[in-house]
CSV table of C-alpha atoms in Angstrom, one decimal:
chain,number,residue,atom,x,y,z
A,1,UNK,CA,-1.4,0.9,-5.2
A,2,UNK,CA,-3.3,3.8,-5.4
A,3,UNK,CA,-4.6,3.6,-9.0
A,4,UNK,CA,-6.0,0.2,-8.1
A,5,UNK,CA,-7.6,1.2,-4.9
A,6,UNK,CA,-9.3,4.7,-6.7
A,7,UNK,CA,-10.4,2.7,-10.4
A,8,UNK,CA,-11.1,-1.0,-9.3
A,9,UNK,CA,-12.6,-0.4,-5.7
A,10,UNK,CA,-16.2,0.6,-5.1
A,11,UNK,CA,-17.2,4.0,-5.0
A,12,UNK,CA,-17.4,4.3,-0.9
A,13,UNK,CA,-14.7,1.5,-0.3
A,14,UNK,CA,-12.9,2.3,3.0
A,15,UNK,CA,-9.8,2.0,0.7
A,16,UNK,CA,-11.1,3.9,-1.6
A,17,UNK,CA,-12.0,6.5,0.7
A,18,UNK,CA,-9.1,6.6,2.8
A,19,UNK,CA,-6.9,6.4,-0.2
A,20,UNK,CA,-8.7,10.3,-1.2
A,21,UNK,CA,-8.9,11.8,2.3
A,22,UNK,CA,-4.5,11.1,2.2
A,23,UNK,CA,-4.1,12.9,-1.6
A,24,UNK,CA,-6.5,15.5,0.1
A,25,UNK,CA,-4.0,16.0,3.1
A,26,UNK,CA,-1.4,15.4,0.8
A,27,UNK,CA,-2.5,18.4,-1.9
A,28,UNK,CA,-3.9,20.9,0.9
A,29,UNK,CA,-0.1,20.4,2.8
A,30,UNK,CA,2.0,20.8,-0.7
A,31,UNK,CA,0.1,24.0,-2.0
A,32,UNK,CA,0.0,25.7,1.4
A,33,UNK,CA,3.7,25.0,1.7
A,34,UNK,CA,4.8,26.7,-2.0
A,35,UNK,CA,2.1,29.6,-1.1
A,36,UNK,CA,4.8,32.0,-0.4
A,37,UNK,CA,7.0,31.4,-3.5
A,38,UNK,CA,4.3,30.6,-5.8
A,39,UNK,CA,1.5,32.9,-5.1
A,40,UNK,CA,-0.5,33.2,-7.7
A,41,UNK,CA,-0.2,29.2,-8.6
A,42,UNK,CA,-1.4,28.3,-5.2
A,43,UNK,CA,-4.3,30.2,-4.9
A,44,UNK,CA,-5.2,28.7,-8.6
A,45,UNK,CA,-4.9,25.5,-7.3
A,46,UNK,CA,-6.9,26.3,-4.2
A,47,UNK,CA,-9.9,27.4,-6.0
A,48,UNK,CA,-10.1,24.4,-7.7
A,49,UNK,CA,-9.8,22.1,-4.7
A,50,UNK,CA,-12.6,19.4,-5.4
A,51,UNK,CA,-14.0,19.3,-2.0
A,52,UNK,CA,-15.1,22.1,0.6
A,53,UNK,CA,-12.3,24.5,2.1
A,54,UNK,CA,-12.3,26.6,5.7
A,55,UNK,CA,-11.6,29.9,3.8
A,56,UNK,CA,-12.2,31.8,0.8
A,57,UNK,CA,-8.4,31.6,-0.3
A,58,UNK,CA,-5.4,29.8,0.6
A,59,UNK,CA,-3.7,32.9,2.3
A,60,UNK,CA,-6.8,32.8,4.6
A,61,UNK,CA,-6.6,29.8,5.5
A,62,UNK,CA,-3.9,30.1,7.9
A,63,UNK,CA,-0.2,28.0,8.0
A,64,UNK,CA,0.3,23.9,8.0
A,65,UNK,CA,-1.8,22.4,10.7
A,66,UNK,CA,-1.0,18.3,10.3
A,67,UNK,CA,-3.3,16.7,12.7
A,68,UNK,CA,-1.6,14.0,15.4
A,69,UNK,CA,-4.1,11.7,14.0
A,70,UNK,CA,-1.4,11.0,11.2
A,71,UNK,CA,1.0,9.8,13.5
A,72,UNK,CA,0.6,6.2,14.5
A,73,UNK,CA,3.4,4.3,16.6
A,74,UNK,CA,4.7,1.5,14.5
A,75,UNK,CA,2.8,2.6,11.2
A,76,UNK,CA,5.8,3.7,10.3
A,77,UNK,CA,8.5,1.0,11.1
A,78,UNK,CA,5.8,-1.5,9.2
A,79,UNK,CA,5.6,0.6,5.9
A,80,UNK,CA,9.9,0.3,6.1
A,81,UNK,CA,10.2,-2.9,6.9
A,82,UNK,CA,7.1,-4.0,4.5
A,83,UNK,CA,9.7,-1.7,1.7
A,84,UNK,CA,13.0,-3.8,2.8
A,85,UNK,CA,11.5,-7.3,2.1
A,86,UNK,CA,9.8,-5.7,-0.9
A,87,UNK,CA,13.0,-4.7,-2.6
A,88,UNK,CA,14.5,-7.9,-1.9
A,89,UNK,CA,12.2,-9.4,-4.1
A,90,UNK,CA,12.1,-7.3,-6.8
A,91,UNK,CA,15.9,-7.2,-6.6
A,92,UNK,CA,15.3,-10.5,-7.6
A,93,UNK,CA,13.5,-10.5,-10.6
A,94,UNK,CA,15.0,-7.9,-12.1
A,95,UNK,CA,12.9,-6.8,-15.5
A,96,UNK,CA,10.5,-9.0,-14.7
A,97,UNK,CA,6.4,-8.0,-14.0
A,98,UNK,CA,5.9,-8.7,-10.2
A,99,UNK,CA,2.5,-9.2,-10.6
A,100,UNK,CA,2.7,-12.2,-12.5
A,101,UNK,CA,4.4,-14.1,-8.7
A,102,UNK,CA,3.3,-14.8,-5.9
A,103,UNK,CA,4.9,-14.4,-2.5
A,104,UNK,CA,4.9,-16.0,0.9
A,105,UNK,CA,7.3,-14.1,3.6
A,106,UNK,CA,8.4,-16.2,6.6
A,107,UNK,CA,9.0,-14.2,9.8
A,108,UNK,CA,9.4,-15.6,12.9
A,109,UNK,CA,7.4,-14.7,15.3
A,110,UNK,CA,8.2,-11.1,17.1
A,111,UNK,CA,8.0,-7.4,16.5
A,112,UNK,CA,8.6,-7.9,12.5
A,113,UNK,CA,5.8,-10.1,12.2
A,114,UNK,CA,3.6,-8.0,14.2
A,115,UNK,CA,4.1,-5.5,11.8
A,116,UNK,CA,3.5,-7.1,9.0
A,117,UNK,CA,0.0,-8.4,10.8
A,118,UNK,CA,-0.7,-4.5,10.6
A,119,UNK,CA,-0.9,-4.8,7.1
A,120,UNK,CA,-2.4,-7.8,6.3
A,121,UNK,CA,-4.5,-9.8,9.2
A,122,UNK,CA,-5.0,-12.8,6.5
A,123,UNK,CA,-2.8,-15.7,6.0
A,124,UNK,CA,-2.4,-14.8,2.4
A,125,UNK,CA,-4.3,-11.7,0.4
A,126,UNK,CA,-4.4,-10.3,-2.9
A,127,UNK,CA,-6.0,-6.8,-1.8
A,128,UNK,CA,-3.7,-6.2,1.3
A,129,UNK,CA,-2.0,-3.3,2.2
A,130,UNK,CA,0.8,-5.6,2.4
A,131,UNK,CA,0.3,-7.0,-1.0
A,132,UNK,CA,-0.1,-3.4,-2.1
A,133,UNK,CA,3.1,-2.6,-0.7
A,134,UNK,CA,5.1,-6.3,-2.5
A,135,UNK,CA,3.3,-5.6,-5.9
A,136,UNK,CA,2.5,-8.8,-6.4
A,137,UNK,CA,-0.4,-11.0,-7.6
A,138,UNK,CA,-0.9,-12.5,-3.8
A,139,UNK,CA,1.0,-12.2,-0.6
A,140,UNK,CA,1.0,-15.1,1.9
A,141,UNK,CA,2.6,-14.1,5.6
A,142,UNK,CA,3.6,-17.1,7.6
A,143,UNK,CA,5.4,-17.8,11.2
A,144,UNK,CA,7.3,-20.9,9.9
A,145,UNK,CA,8.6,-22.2,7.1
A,146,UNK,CA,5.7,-24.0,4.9
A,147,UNK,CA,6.1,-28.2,4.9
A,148,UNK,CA,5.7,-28.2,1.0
A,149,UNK,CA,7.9,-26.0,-1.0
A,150,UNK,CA,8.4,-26.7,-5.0
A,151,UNK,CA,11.9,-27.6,-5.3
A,152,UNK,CA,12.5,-24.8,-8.2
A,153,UNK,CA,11.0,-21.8,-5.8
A,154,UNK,CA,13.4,-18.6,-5.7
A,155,UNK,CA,14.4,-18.3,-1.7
A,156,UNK,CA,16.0,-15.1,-0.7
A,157,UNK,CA,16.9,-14.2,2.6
A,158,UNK,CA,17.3,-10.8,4.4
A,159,UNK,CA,17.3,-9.1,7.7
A,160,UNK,CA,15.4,-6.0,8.7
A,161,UNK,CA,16.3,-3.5,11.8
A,162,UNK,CA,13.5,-2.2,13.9
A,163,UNK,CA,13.7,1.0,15.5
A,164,UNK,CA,11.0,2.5,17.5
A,165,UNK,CA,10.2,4.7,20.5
A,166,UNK,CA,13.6,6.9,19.2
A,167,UNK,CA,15.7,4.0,19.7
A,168,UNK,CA,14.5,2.7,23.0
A,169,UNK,CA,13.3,-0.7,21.2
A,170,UNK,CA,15.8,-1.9,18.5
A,171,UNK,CA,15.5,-5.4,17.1
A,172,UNK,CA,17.4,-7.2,13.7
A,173,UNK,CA,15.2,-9.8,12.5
A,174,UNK,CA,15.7,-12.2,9.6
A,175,UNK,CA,12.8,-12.6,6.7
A,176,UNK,CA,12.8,-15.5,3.9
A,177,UNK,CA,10.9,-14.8,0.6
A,178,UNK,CA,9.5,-17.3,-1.2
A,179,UNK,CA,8.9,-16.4,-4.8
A,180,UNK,CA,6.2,-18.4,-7.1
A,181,UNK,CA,5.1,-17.3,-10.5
A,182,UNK,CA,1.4,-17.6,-9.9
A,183,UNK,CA,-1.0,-19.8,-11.5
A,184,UNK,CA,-3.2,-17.2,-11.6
A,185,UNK,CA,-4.7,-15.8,-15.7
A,186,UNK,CA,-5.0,-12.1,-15.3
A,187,UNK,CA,-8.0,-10.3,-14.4
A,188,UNK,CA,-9.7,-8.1,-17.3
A,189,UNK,CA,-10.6,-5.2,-15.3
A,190,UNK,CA,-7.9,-4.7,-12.4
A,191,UNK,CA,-5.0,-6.4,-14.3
A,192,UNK,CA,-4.1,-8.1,-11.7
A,193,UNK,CA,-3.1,-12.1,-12.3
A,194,UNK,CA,-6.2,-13.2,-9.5
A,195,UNK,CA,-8.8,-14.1,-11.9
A,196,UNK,CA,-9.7,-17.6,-13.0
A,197,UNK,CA,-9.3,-17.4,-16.7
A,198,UNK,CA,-8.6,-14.4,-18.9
A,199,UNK,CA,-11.8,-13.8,-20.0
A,200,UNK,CA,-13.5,-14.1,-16.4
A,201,UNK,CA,-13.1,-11.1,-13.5
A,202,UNK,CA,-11.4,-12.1,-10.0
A,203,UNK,CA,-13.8,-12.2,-7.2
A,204,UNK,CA,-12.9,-8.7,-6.1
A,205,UNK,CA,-14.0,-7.0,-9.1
A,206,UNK,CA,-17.0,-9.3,-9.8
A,207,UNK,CA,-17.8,-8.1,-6.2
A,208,UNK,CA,-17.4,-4.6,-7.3
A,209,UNK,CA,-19.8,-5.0,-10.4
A,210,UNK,CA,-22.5,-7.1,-8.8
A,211,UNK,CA,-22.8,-4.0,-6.4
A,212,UNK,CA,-22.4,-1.4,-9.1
A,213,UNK,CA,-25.6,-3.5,-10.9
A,214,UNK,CA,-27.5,-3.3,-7.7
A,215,UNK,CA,-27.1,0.4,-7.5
């Protein structure tokens, strides 16, 4: 999420960074865009900017220009079909924290799972973009259904439809979720239920402070 990647990241984290330059894009794109109806607002707003601009106001600095860069083939699909399989989980436990489960998704292998591989290249990760995406305490992405499954484990089952290239490639594939409270105490910086006990930081954020020590 993007609280957790600007407050429990270090300073020059590529996740940290990347997670800036989008609200950047993000800001510069929204107050050009109300310019005309809001004049006065948007140039406010552009003066305050916290990083350097092209121009000396926002009516200077010329119409929308969203760079191709943003467009990736597949990023897209991935971020839907990573939402789809998230909702079926949390449709399951309504009113409940997320954070304090775990998850493993079972995808057979094909374009789905490739996908998901975009966002998280580890078996299982508590820092993915994919376990950003679930909200949960840990996300574990597997190709077949694991030999050793508690028998009191909430299964859900869905199916997700792929559509790329404008159509040209469409393909339904099924998904299992595997939901497991997590064994997990919660971590006293990040919040998140990855540390050992309550009272000691997960290894992410003792990674973080050893480095902020060092500095």
């Amino acid at each position: 999420c993007v609280s957790c990647r600007l407050y429990c990241e270090e300073e020059k984290d590529p996740k940290r960074r990347s997670c800036q330059t989008v609200l950047a894009e993000a800001l510069d794109i929204v107050v050009r865009s109300f310019a005309p109806i809001l004049p006065h607002l948007a140039e406010e707003v552009f003066q305050y900017l916290p990083y350097k601009k092209d121009s000396e106001g926002v009516f200077r600095s010329g119409w929308i220009k969203a760079s191709s860069g943003w467009k990736k083939p597949g990023t897209e699909e991935a971020i839907e079909g990573a939402c789809a399989i998230r909702d079926s989980f949390l449709g399951s436990i309504s009113g409940k924290n997320a954070l304090e489960y775990e998850v493993v998704i079972v995808i057979e292998p094909g374009l789905l799972f490739e996908l998901m591989e975009v966002l998280q290249t580890e078996e299982s990760s508590s820092v993915s973009q994919l376990n950003e995406i679930m909200m949960a305490s840990q996300t574990t992405l597997l190709s077949e259904f694991p030999k050793e499954t508690p028998a009191d484990a909430n299964i859900i089952k869905g199916t997700f439809l792929i559509n790329l290239e404008g159509g040209d490639i469409r393909e339904e594939s099924s998904y299992e979720v595997i939901i497991l409270p997590t064994a997990k105490a919660r971590c006293p910086r990040c919040r998140r239920y990855t540390a050992p006990s309550p009272s000691t930081p997960c290894a992410r954020c003792i990674t973080v402070l050893a480095g902020k020590g060092s500095g």
